Structure formats: C-alpha cells, structure tokens
PDB file of C-alpha atoms in Angstrom:
ATOM      1  CA  MET X 119     110.985  92.078  49.789  1.00 78.00           C
ATOM      2  CA  ASP X 120     108.560  89.226  50.729  1.00 91.00           C
ATOM      3  CA  ASP X 121     109.478  88.953  54.201  1.00 94.00           C
ATOM      4  CA  VAL X 122     108.492  92.875  54.058  1.00 96.00           C
ATOM      5  CA  ILE X 123     105.722  92.679  52.500  1.00 96.00           C
ATOM      6  CA  ARG X 124     104.225  89.690  55.083  1.00 96.00           C
ATOM      7  CA  GLY X 125     105.622  92.075  58.120  1.00 97.00           C
ATOM      8  CA  HIS X 126     103.600  94.862  56.635  1.00 98.00           C
ATOM      9  CA  ALA X 127     100.442  93.051  55.789  1.00 98.00           C
ATOM     10  CA  ALA X 128     100.537  91.535  59.305  1.00 98.00           C
ATOM     11  CA  ARG X 129     101.151  94.746  61.106  1.00 98.00           C
ATOM     12  CA  VAL X 130      98.189  96.573  58.880  1.00 98.00           C
ATOM     13  CA  ARG X 131      95.931  93.632  59.735  1.00 98.00           C
ATOM     14  CA  ALA X 132      96.413  93.893  63.321  1.00 98.00           C
ATOM     15  CA  ALA X 133      95.339  97.363  63.402  1.00 98.00           C
ATOM     16  CA  ASP X 134      92.892  97.383  61.094  1.00 98.00           C
ATOM     17  CA  PRO X 135      91.409  94.191  59.651  1.00 98.00           C
ATOM     18  CA  LEU X 136      89.154  95.597  56.729  1.00 98.00           C
ATOM     19  CA  VAL X 137      92.195  97.403  54.759  1.00 98.00           C
ATOM     20  CA  ALA X 138      93.018  95.006  51.867  1.00 98.00           C
ATOM     21  CA  GLY X 139      95.737  94.515  49.260  1.00 95.00           C
ATOM     22  CA  GLN X 140      98.652  95.395  51.904  1.00 96.00           C
ATOM     23  CA  ASP X 141      99.967  91.639  51.084  1.00 94.00           C
ATOM     24  CA  GLU X 142     100.867  92.506  47.865  1.00 92.00           C
ATOM     25  CA  LEU X 143     103.044  95.219  45.631  1.00 92.00           C
ATOM     26  CA  ARG X 144     101.963  95.688  41.950  1.00 84.00           C
ATOM     27  CA  GLU X 145     101.845  98.209  39.725  1.00 78.00           C
ATOM     28  CA  PRO X 146     102.404  98.062  36.173  1.00 78.00           C
ATOM     29  CA  GLY X 147     105.268 100.157  34.891  1.00 78.00           C
ATOM     30  CA  ALA X 148     105.948 100.878  38.071  1.00 86.00           C
ATOM     31  CA  ALA X 149     109.693 101.858  39.372  1.00 92.00           C
ATOM     32  CA  LEU X 150     110.671  99.289  42.502  1.00 94.00           C
ATOM     33  CA  ILE X 151     112.830 100.548  45.119  1.00 96.00           C
ATOM     34  CA  GLU X 152     113.985  98.632  48.499  1.00 96.00           C
ATOM     35  CA  THR X 153     115.859 100.126  51.652  1.00 95.00           C
ATOM     36  CA  ARG X 154     116.434  98.536  54.510  1.00 94.00           C
ATOM     37  CA  ALA X 155     113.114  96.913  55.750  1.00 97.00           C
ATOM     38  CA  ALA X 156     111.182  98.733  53.419  1.00 98.00           C
ATOM     39  CA  ALA X 157     110.193  98.507  49.602  1.00 97.00           C
ATOM     40  CA  GLY X 158     108.055 100.433  47.570  1.00 97.00           C
ATOM     41  CA  LEU X 159     106.559 101.325  43.818  1.00 97.00           C
ATOM     42  CA  ALA X 160     107.366 104.906  42.357  1.00 97.00           C
ATOM     43  CA  THR X 161     104.704 106.190  39.372  1.00 96.00           C
ATOM     44  CA  GLU X 162     104.146 109.040  37.936  1.00 96.00           C
ATOM     45  CA  ASP X 163     100.611 110.392  36.927  1.00 96.00           C
ATOM     46  CA  ARG X 164      99.923 113.235  34.673  1.00 96.00           C
ATOM     47  CA  ILE X 165      96.756 114.010  34.045  1.00 97.00           C
ATOM     48  CA  ASP X 166      94.928 115.476  31.145  1.00 97.00           C
ATOM     49  CA  PRO X 167      94.077 119.119  32.033  1.00 96.00           C
ATOM     50  CA  GLY X 168      90.991 119.305  30.197  1.00 96.00           C
ATOM     51  CA  SER X 169      89.577 115.854  31.874  1.00 97.00           C
ATOM     52  CA  MET X 170      87.057 115.591  34.519  1.00 97.00           C
ATOM     53  CA  ARG X 171      89.597 113.982  36.702  1.00 97.00           C
ATOM     54  CA  ALA X 172      92.258 117.078  36.045  1.00 97.00           C
ATOM     55  CA  SER X 173      89.151 118.943  38.953  1.00 97.00           C
ATOM     56  CA  TRP X 174      89.946 116.280  41.718  1.00 96.00           C
ATOM     57  CA  SER X 175      93.810 117.091  41.798  1.00 96.00           C
ATOM     58  CA  PRO X 176      97.064 118.285  40.765  1.00 97.00           C
ATOM     59  CA  LEU X 177      97.632 118.032  36.959  1.00 97.00           C
ATOM     60  CA  ILE X 178     101.416 115.951  37.616  1.00 97.00           C
ATOM     61  CA  VAL X 179     101.290 113.429  40.676  1.00 98.00           C
ATOM     62  CA  HIS X 180     104.751 111.636  42.092  1.00 98.00           C
ATOM     63  CA  ARG X 181     102.691 108.585  43.752  1.00 98.00           C
ATOM     64  CA  LEU X 182     104.125 105.989  46.185  1.00 98.00           C
ATOM     65  CA  GLN X 183     102.749 102.296  46.765  1.00 97.00           C
ATOM     66  CA  ALA X 184     104.854 101.447  49.937  1.00 98.00           C
ATOM     67  CA  ARG X 185     105.367  98.550  52.416  1.00 98.00           C
ATOM     68  CA  VAL X 186     107.125  98.762  55.773  1.00 98.00           C
ATOM     69  CA  SER X 187     108.058  96.288  58.279  1.00 98.00           C
ATOM     70  CA  GLY X 188     110.339  95.607  61.584  1.00 97.00           C
ATOM     71  CA  ALA X 189     111.220  96.993  64.503  1.00 97.00           C
ATOM     72  CA  ASP X 190     111.099 100.594  63.604  1.00 98.00           C
ATOM     73  CA  PRO X 191     108.816 101.574  60.810  1.00 98.00           C
ATOM     74  CA  GLU X 192     108.860 104.839  60.666  1.00 98.00           C
ATOM     75  CA  GLY X 193     112.755 104.510  60.613  1.00 98.00           C
ATOM     76  CA  ALA X 194     111.687 102.658  57.680  1.00 98.00           C
ATOM     77  CA  LEU X 195     109.558 104.099  55.743  1.00 99.00           C
ATOM     78  CA  GLY X 196     111.521 107.379  56.222  1.00 98.00           C
ATOM     79  CA  GLY X 197     114.550 105.708  54.160  1.00 98.00           C
ATOM     80  CA  LEU X 198     112.220 105.048  51.523  1.00 98.00           C
ATOM     81  CA  LEU X 199     110.722 108.394  51.193  1.00 99.00           C
ATOM     82  CA  ASP X 200     114.042 110.184  51.203  1.00 98.00           C
ATOM     83  CA  ARG X 201     115.156 106.913  48.413  1.00 98.00           C
ATOM     84  CA  TRP X 202     112.382 108.303  46.779  1.00 98.00           C
ATOM     85  CA  THR X 203     112.409 111.919  46.882  1.00 98.00           C
ATOM     86  CA  ALA X 204     116.163 112.084  46.163  1.00 97.00           C
ATOM     87  CA  GLY X 205     115.135 110.579  42.528  1.00 95.00           C
ATOM     88  CA  LEU X 206     112.198 112.296  41.139  1.00 96.00           C
ATOM     89  CA  ARG X 207     112.352 115.735  38.811  1.00 92.00           C
ATOM     90  CA  LEU X 208     110.564 118.026  40.408  1.00 93.00           C
ATOM     91  CA  ASP X 209     111.349 120.899  37.795  1.00 90.00           C
ATOM     92  CA  GLU X 210     108.043 121.760  35.921  1.00 91.00           C
ATOM     93  CA  PRO X 211     105.209 123.697  38.379  1.00 89.00           C
ATOM     94  CA  GLY X 212     101.966 121.928  39.180  1.00 88.00           C
ATOM     95  CA  GLN X 213     103.150 118.914  41.132  1.00 96.00           C
ATOM     96  CA  ALA X 214     103.243 117.329  44.360  1.00 98.00           C
ATOM     97  CA  LEU X 215     103.906 114.247  45.810  1.00 99.00           C
ATOM     98  CA  ALA X 216     101.181 111.735  47.757  1.00 99.00           C
ATOM     99  CA  VAL X 217     101.361 108.717  49.448  1.00 99.00           C
ATOM    100  CA  THR X 218      98.085 106.976  50.828  1.00 98.00           C
ATOM    101  CA  TRP X 219      98.524 104.832  54.258  1.00 99.00           C
ATOM    102  CA  PRO X 220      96.137 102.919  56.281  1.00 99.00           C
ATOM    103  CA  SER X 221      94.932 105.246  58.975  1.00 99.00           C
ATOM    104  CA  ARG X 222      94.740 103.232  62.038  1.00 99.00           C
ATOM    105  CA  ASP X 223      98.760 102.210  61.141  1.00 99.00           C
ATOM    106  CA  THR X 224      99.964 105.231  62.900  1.00 98.00           C
ATOM    107  CA  ALA X 225     103.382 104.052  64.410  1.00 98.00           C
ATOM    108  CA  PRO X 226     104.670 104.581  60.479  1.00 98.00           C
ATOM    109  CA  VAL X 227     103.375 108.015  59.787  1.00 99.00           C
ATOM    110  CA  ARG X 228     105.295 110.492  61.652  1.00 99.00           C
ATOM    111  CA  ALA X 229     107.759 109.930  58.729  1.00 99.00           C
ATOM    112  CA  LEU X 230     105.607 111.619  56.310  1.00 99.00           C
ATOM    113  CA  ALA X 231     104.783 114.607  58.735  1.00 99.00           C
ATOM    114  CA  VAL X 232     108.262 115.337  59.539  1.00 99.00           C
ATOM    115  CA  ARG X 233     109.275 115.301  55.635  1.00 98.00           C
ATOM    116  CA  GLY X 234     106.618 118.637  54.830  1.00 98.00           C
ATOM    117  CA  PHE X 235     103.053 115.706  54.111  1.00 98.00           C
ATOM    118  CA  ALA X 236     100.265 116.305  55.088  1.00 98.00           C
ATOM    119  CA  PRO X 237      96.845 114.387  55.543  1.00 98.00           C
ATOM    120  CA  ILE X 238      94.783 115.916  52.810  1.00 98.00           C
ATOM    121  CA  ALA X 239      92.034 113.678  52.504  1.00 98.00           C
ATOM    122  CA  VAL X 240      90.727 110.092  53.790  1.00 98.00           C
ATOM    123  CA  ALA X 241      88.812 107.076  52.752  1.00 99.00           C
ATOM    124  CA  GLY X 242      85.588 106.706  54.922  1.00 98.00           C
ATOM    125  CA  VAL X 243      83.552 102.943  55.110  1.00 99.00           C
ATOM    126  CA  ARG X 244      80.645 102.387  57.254  1.00 98.00           C
ATOM    127  CA  ARG X 245      78.304  99.427  57.273  1.00 98.00           C
ATOM    128  CA  LEU X 246      74.724  99.547  56.126  1.00 97.00           C
ATOM    129  CA  ARG X 247      71.619  97.987  57.136  1.00 91.00           C
ATOM    130  CA  GLU X 248      68.728  97.525  55.032  1.00 84.00           C
ATOM    131  CA  ARG X 249      65.687  99.489  56.462  1.00 82.00           C
ATOM    132  CA  THR X 250      62.964 101.325  55.059  1.00 76.00           C
ATOM    133  CA  VAL X 251      63.615 105.120  55.104  1.00 79.00           C
ATOM    134  CA  SER X 252      61.101 107.746  54.511  1.00 77.00           C
ATOM    135  CA  ALA X 253      62.191 111.604  53.789  1.00 84.00           C
ATOM    136  CA  PRO X 254      59.246 113.289  51.469  1.00 85.00           C
ATOM    137  CA  ALA X 255      61.838 116.378  50.322  1.00 94.00           C
ATOM    138  CA  VAL X 256      64.311 113.706  48.535  1.00 97.00           C
ATOM    139  CA  ARG X 257      63.298 112.109  45.568  1.00 97.00           C
ATOM    140  CA  ARG X 258      65.629 110.156  42.069  1.00 97.00           C
ATOM    141  CA  ALA X 259      67.120 113.032  39.817  1.00 98.00           C
ATOM    142  CA  GLY X 260      66.819 112.651  36.453  1.00 96.00           C
ATOM    143  CA  GLU X 261      68.038 113.915  33.008  1.00 94.00           C
ATOM    144  CA  GLY X 262      65.798 117.102  33.532  1.00 96.00           C
ATOM    145  CA  ASP X 263      67.466 117.619  37.061  1.00 98.00           C
ATOM    146  CA  LEU X 264      70.918 118.000  34.658  1.00 98.00           C
ATOM    147  CA  VAL X 265      71.248 122.016  35.091  1.00 98.00           C
ATOM    148  CA  ALA X 266      70.680 121.785  39.187  1.00 98.00           C
ATOM    149  CA  VAL X 267      72.986 118.818  39.831  1.00 99.00           C
ATOM    150  CA  ALA X 268      75.498 120.248  37.665  1.00 99.00           C
ATOM    151  CA  ARG X 269      75.487 123.803  39.360  1.00 98.00           C
ATOM    152  CA  MET X 270      75.763 121.701  43.109  1.00 99.00           C
ATOM    153  CA  TYR X 271      78.417 119.769  41.403  1.00 99.00           C
ATOM    154  CA  GLU X 272      80.446 123.001  40.714  1.00 98.00           C
ATOM    155  CA  ARG X 273      79.953 124.768  43.834  1.00 98.00           C
ATOM    156  CA  LEU X 274      81.150 121.423  45.882  1.00 98.00           C
ATOM    157  CA  VAL X 275      84.371 121.464  43.704  1.00 98.00           C
ATOM    158  CA  ALA X 276      84.555 125.555  44.462  1.00 98.00           C
ATOM    159  CA  TYR X 277      84.668 125.019  48.121  1.00 98.00           C
ATOM    160  CA  ASP X 278      86.809 122.080  48.137  1.00 98.00           C
ATOM    161  CA  ALA X 279      89.670 123.739  46.498  1.00 98.00           C
ATOM    162  CA  GLN X 280      90.090 125.957  49.372  1.00 97.00           C
ATOM    163  CA  PHE X 281      91.975 122.951  51.083  1.00 97.00           C
ATOM    164  CA  GLY X 282      94.286 122.754  48.158  1.00 94.00           C
ATOM    165  CA  TRP X 283      94.329 119.468  46.316  1.00 97.00           C
ATOM    166  CA  VAL X 284      91.262 120.285  44.196  1.00 97.00           C
ATOM    167  CA  ALA X 285      91.538 122.803  41.695  1.00 97.00           C
ATOM    168  CA  VAL X 286      88.283 124.365  39.327  1.00 98.00           C
ATOM    169  CA  ARG X 287      89.726 124.666  36.527  1.00 98.00           C
ATOM    170  CA  PRO X 288      88.491 126.033  32.205  1.00 98.00           C
ATOM    171  CA  SER X 289      86.953 122.719  31.492  1.00 97.00           C
ATOM    172  CA  THR X 290      85.872 121.904  34.825  1.00 98.00           C
ATOM    173  CA  SER X 291      82.484 123.166  34.059  1.00 98.00           C
ATOM    174  CA  ALA X 292      81.794 121.294  30.743  1.00 98.00           C
ATOM    175  CA  ARG X 293      83.422 117.902  32.223  1.00 98.00           C
ATOM    176  CA  ILE X 294      80.744 118.071  35.220  1.00 98.00           C
ATOM    177  CA  LYS X 295      78.030 118.410  32.464  1.00 98.00           C
ATOM    178  CA  GLU X 296      79.260 115.611  30.605  1.00 98.00           C
ATOM    179  CA  PHE X 297      80.348 113.626  33.260  1.00 98.00           C
ATOM    180  CA  LEU X 298      76.301 113.947  34.707  1.00 98.00           C
ATOM    181  CA  THR X 299      74.738 113.213  31.485  1.00 98.00           C
ATOM    182  CA  THR X 300      77.122 110.326  30.349  1.00 97.00           C
ATOM    183  CA  GLU X 301      77.475 108.325  33.892  1.00 97.00           C
ATOM    184  CA  VAL X 302      75.864 109.250  36.964  1.00 97.00           C
ATOM    185  CA  LEU X 303      72.305 109.796  35.360  1.00 96.00           C
ATOM    186  CA  SER X 304      72.470 106.846  33.145  1.00 95.00           C
ATOM    187  CA  LEU X 305      74.349 104.871  35.575  1.00 97.00           C
ATOM    188  CA  GLU X 306      74.707 105.997  38.850  1.00 98.00           C
ATOM    189  CA  TRP X 307      72.200 106.484  41.663  1.00 98.00           C
ATOM    190  CA  CYS X 308      71.539 110.782  41.994  1.00 98.00           C
ATOM    191  CA  TRP X 309      69.279 112.035  44.464  1.00 98.00           C
ATOM    192  CA  ILE X 310      68.069 115.600  44.908  1.00 98.00           C
ATOM    193  CA  ALA X 311      66.829 117.461  48.169  1.00 98.00           C
ATOM    194  CA  GLU X 312      63.996 119.795  47.576  1.00 97.00           C
ATOM    195  CA  ALA X 313      63.238 122.883  49.471  1.00 96.00           C
ATOM    196  CA  GLY X 314      60.180 124.774  48.733  1.00 94.00           C
ATOM    197  CA  GLY X 315      60.332 123.021  44.812  1.00 93.00           C
ATOM    198  CA  GLU X 316      63.572 124.286  44.392  1.00 96.00           C
ATOM    199  CA  PRO X 317      66.734 121.990  44.603  1.00 97.00           C
ATOM    200  CA  VAL X 318      68.550 122.233  47.884  1.00 98.00           C
ATOM    201  CA  GLY X 319      71.465 119.528  47.812  1.00 98.00           C
ATOM    202  CA  CYS X 320      72.136 116.806  46.171  1.00 98.00           C
ATOM    203  CA  VAL X 321      73.619 113.123  46.672  1.00 99.00           C
ATOM    204  CA  ILE X 322      75.385 110.820  43.890  1.00 99.00           C
ATOM    205  CA  VAL X 323      76.195 106.764  44.149  1.00 99.00           C
ATOM    206  CA  GLN X 324      77.920 104.249  42.206  1.00 99.00           C
ATOM    207  CA  PRO X 325      76.469 100.948  42.647  1.00 98.00           C
ATOM    208  CA  PRO X 326      78.773  97.876  43.894  1.00 98.00           C
ATOM    209  CA  ALA X 327      78.976  97.169  39.929  1.00 97.00           C
ATOM    210  CA  ARG X 328      80.526 100.284  39.418  1.00 98.00           C
ATOM    211  CA  SER X 329      82.653 100.548  42.641  1.00 98.00           C
ATOM    212  CA  ALA X 330      85.189  97.670  41.896  1.00 96.00           C
ATOM    213  CA  TRP X 331      87.812 100.347  41.752  1.00 96.00           C
ATOM    214  CA  MET X 332      87.220 101.119  45.562  1.00 97.00           C
ATOM    215  CA  ALA X 333      86.270  98.170  46.384  1.00 97.00           C
ATOM    216  CA  ARG X 334      89.509  96.331  46.525  1.00 96.00           C
ATOM    217  CA  ALA X 335      90.668  98.047  49.390  1.00 97.00           C
ATOM    218  CA  VAL X 336      88.075  97.029  51.723  1.00 98.00           C
ATOM    219  CA  ASN X 337      88.312  93.126  53.146  1.00 97.00           C
ATOM    220  CA  VAL X 338      84.703  93.177  53.133  1.00 96.00           C
ATOM    221  CA  GLY X 339      81.668  93.795  50.635  1.00 93.00           C
ATOM    222  CA  PRO X 340      79.632  94.499  48.349  1.00 98.00           C
ATOM    223  CA  VAL X 341      80.991  97.823  48.749  1.00 98.00           C
ATOM    224  CA  ALA X 342      78.618 101.499  47.200  1.00 99.00           C
ATOM    225  CA  TYR X 343      80.939 104.210  46.671  1.00 99.00           C
ATOM    226  CA  LEU X 344      79.348 107.934  47.846  1.00 99.00           C
ATOM    227  CA  SER X 345      81.411 110.210  44.843  1.00 98.00           C
ATOM    228  CA  ALA X 346      79.735 113.201  46.136  1.00 98.00           C
ATOM    229  CA  MET X 347      77.570 115.084  48.610  1.00 98.00           C
ATOM    230  CA  TYR X 348      76.217 119.195  48.081  1.00 98.00           C
ATOM    231  CA  VAL X 349      74.148 121.036  50.144  1.00 98.00           C
ATOM    232  CA  GLU X 350      73.579 124.782  49.755  1.00 98.00           C
ATOM    233  CA  PRO X 351      74.936 126.939  52.508  1.00 97.00           C
ATOM    234  CA  HIS X 352      71.584 128.503  53.272  1.00 96.00           C
ATOM    235  CA  MET X 353      69.973 124.945  53.847  1.00 96.00           C
ATOM    236  CA  ARG X 354      73.137 123.458  55.873  1.00 96.00           C
ATOM    237  CA  GLY X 355      72.373 122.403  59.502  1.00 95.00           C
ATOM    238  CA  GLN X 356      68.436 121.688  59.263  1.00 94.00           C
ATOM    239  CA  GLY X 357      69.002 117.920  58.317  1.00 95.00           C
ATOM    240  CA  VAL X 358      69.275 118.035  54.743  1.00 97.00           C
ATOM    241  CA  ALA X 359      72.588 116.036  54.527  1.00 97.00           C
ATOM    242  CA  ALA X 360      71.305 113.868  56.738  1.00 96.00           C
ATOM    243  CA  ALA X 361      68.286 112.884  54.410  1.00 97.00           C
ATOM    244  CA  LEU X 362      70.043 112.425  51.434  1.00 97.00           C
ATOM    245  CA  THR X 363      72.522 110.238  53.474  1.00 97.00           C
ATOM    246  CA  SER X 364      69.581 107.893  54.884  1.00 96.00           C
ATOM    247  CA  VAL X 365      68.014 107.560  51.409  1.00 96.00           C
ATOM    248  CA  ALA X 366      71.062 106.914  49.853  1.00 97.00           C
ATOM    249  CA  HIS X 367      72.431 104.211  52.544  1.00 97.00           C
ATOM    250  CA  GLY X 368      68.767 102.677  51.964  1.00 96.00           C
ATOM    251  CA  HIS X 369      68.288 102.259  49.007  1.00 96.00           C
ATOM    252  CA  ALA X 370      72.305 101.294  48.557  1.00 97.00           C
ATOM    253  CA  ALA X 371      71.331  98.570  50.814  1.00 97.00           C
ATOM    254  CA  ALA X 372      68.469  97.583  49.395  1.00 96.00           C
ATOM    255  CA  GLN X 373      69.787  96.521  46.107  1.00 96.00           C
ATOM    256  CA  GLY X 374      72.919  94.279  47.687  1.00 96.00           C
ATOM    257  CA  ALA X 375      75.777  96.729  49.403  1.00 98.00           C
ATOM    258  CA  THR X 376      76.443  96.068  52.636  1.00 98.00           C
ATOM    259  CA  TRP X 377      78.977  98.533  52.912  1.00 98.00           C
ATOM    260  CA  MET X 378      79.755 102.438  51.768  1.00 99.00           C
ATOM    261  CA  THR X 379      82.490 103.758  51.301  1.00 99.00           C
ATOM    262  CA  LEU X 380      83.719 107.767  50.507  1.00 99.00           C
ATOM    263  CA  HIS X 381      86.344 110.579  50.395  1.00 98.00           C
ATOM    264  CA  HIS X 382      86.226 113.562  52.098  1.00 97.00           C
ATOM    265  CA  ALA X 383      88.682 116.442  52.759  1.00 97.00           C
ATOM    266  CA  LEU X 384      90.205 116.240  55.958  1.00 97.00           C
ATOM    267  CA  PRO X 385      90.546 120.264  56.209  1.00 96.00           C
ATOM    268  CA  ASN X 386      86.837 120.487  55.646  1.00 96.00           C
ATOM    269  CA  PRO X 387      84.877 121.425  58.912  1.00 96.00           C
ATOM    270  CA  LEU X 388      82.106 120.746  57.705  1.00 95.00           C
ATOM    271  CA  SER X 389      82.555 117.331  55.932  1.00 96.00           C
ATOM    272  CA  THR X 390      84.632 115.862  58.705  1.00 96.00           C
ATOM    273  CA  PRO X 391      82.387 115.562  61.178  1.00 97.00           C
ATOM    274  CA  PHE X 392      79.664 115.493  58.937  1.00 98.00           C
ATOM    275  CA  TRP X 393      80.446 112.316  58.023  1.00 98.00           C
ATOM    276  CA  ALA X 394      81.910 110.662  61.171  1.00 98.00           C
ATOM    277  CA  ARG X 395      78.436 111.500  63.150  1.00 98.00           C
ATOM    278  CA  GLN X 396      77.038 109.598  60.010  1.00 98.00           C
ATOM    279  CA  GLY X 397      78.753 106.397  61.624  1.00 98.00           C
ATOM    280  CA  TYR X 398      81.953 106.565  58.729  1.00 99.00           C
ATOM    281  CA  ARG X 399      85.324 105.957  60.469  1.00 98.00           C
ATOM    282  CA  PRO X 400      88.881 106.349  58.031  1.00 98.00           C
ATOM    283  CA  LEU X 401      90.380 103.401  56.330  1.00 99.00           C
ATOM    284  CA  LEU X 402      93.113 105.034  53.826  1.00 99.00           C
ATOM    285  CA  THR X 403      94.529 108.475  54.322  1.00 99.00           C
ATOM    286  CA  GLN X 404      95.979 110.271  51.844  1.00 99.00           C
ATOM    287  CA  TRP X 405      99.199 112.095  52.657  1.00 99.00           C
ATOM    288  CA  VAL X 406     100.266 115.108  49.778  1.00 99.00           C
ATOM    289  CA  ARG X 407     103.069 117.521  49.745  1.00 98.00           C
ATOM    290  CA  HIS X 408     103.016 120.709  46.709  1.00 97.00           C
ATOM    291  CA  VAL X 409     105.990 121.104  45.257  1.00 94.00           C
ATOM    292  CA  ARG X 410     106.866 124.682  44.812  1.00 79.00           C
TER     293      ARG X 410
END
C-alpha cells in the first residue's frame, strides 16, 4: 500500500502542487480496500435529518478516499470502485456515493464517469492580496440582520437544491437561524449589500482560525473559507456579488489570510462562471452517484 500512496502522491503533486494530504491514507473507523495498484478507505456517513448538515447533503453518504498509482490509473481506480460498490448495502432510500478527487489529476477520472458518477461540486482556491477596498453599499452584518441573512441563506439552499445534492428539509429554516446566531454573526465574518436601504445580498467567510478543516486540503496558508454567497435575483448582473467578494477578500487579507477557499455547485450556471471570473480555480472535485 505504501508504494501505491507514494505513486499516487507523486502524480497528483505533478498535476497540482497546491493539493495537500495525498501522501497519506488515514481515517479512524474506515474499512481498508486494496486492489491492484490501488488502495482506499471506505466510510458511511449517516447525517441527522434535523441537523444543519442535512440541508447540504443526502442523509446517507458512502464515501471512498482513494489512492491509485501505476501506468493505468484509470484502470486502477475502476477496480477499486468496483470492489467498493460490490460490498455496499444500498437497500435504504436516500443514499448516495461520493468520491473527492484532485481536480487537475484527470488521468483516472473516466473510471468515475463510466460508472455513473457525476461531478457535482468543486472546492476552489485563489490567492489573496491585501488592498484597500471601497464598497459603500456593503456593510458588516450584525445581530439585527439575522432575519435578512437567514432569508437569503434559505433562498441559497433552495436554489442549490435544484442540482440534486443539497435539500430543503423541515428543519432547514430553524437550523439556519440557529447556525447564524451561534456561529456566523458571533464568530465569523458576514457582510450585507444594500440597495435603497434594503438587503439584497450577503457573503459569509470563516476566518483562518475556523477554517482548519479546509486548510488541511491545501499546501499553502493561512487559509480562509468563503462559506456562502447570495444575491437577490433582481439585483444579479449589477456588480453586487463582485462588491461583496471584493470586501470579503480585502478583509481576509488584512486579517492575515493569504488564500481563500470555497465550494460551489458545478451545475450552477451562476456560480461556476462567477467564481472563475473572481480568480478561483478548481482544487478538488466531488464526484457523486445517487442510489435509486
């Protein structure tokens, strides 16, 4: 297995030096699967339907953390996927399979596509540079903005739910308000854009001290994480999102962050081109398959 991991890490490093963590394979409680020129750790993630996480994922997700090497990485990944899926019990409703793969390591990924996996989300990254930002219509959100930010956050979840991975659940509204109150407005950075005195957009960023979970995937730092962005439909295409992003980038850089990361839905026709224009490029891609 060590040779497989070393070969995998070397190939990924050549494709994208920013991707971290590819030279190890560890996950407490995971089941080890080994095939020719491949190794993986399989886990089952059961999510509380009443939790905040339940709005961002199917409730049962089977995950594979894979490493492949050799002259035929596609074949190696294919064999590992077949062994993994053959051992799964998929008799409960609402299940899905997920494999996260370095975006620029494209040689193996046909093995995912031909087995019914589709790229649903990407972790993006861009460098930050400290600079002065002027955006008079953007201000820091406070406790008095809870209702407005919660309303926009709910609309963000509802929009992303169209693409099949996110879901609006009975608990979504309550969990969003709780999350904003206990975490975002008190511990993180949140800004609101206004037009005519009314909130029309928001952006939320986790500072480096709260972004360690994401920083582990990147070989640079300090890293901040842009967790949410929303602009009301009637204000799109007027520079609101760009202004929010600019303020978030400027503040994060001033606070010592040198890189910003985020996730966005690849099928989303708004976010994918927007984040590319803002300088983000793919780091990791999540490939998924729903179980019917």
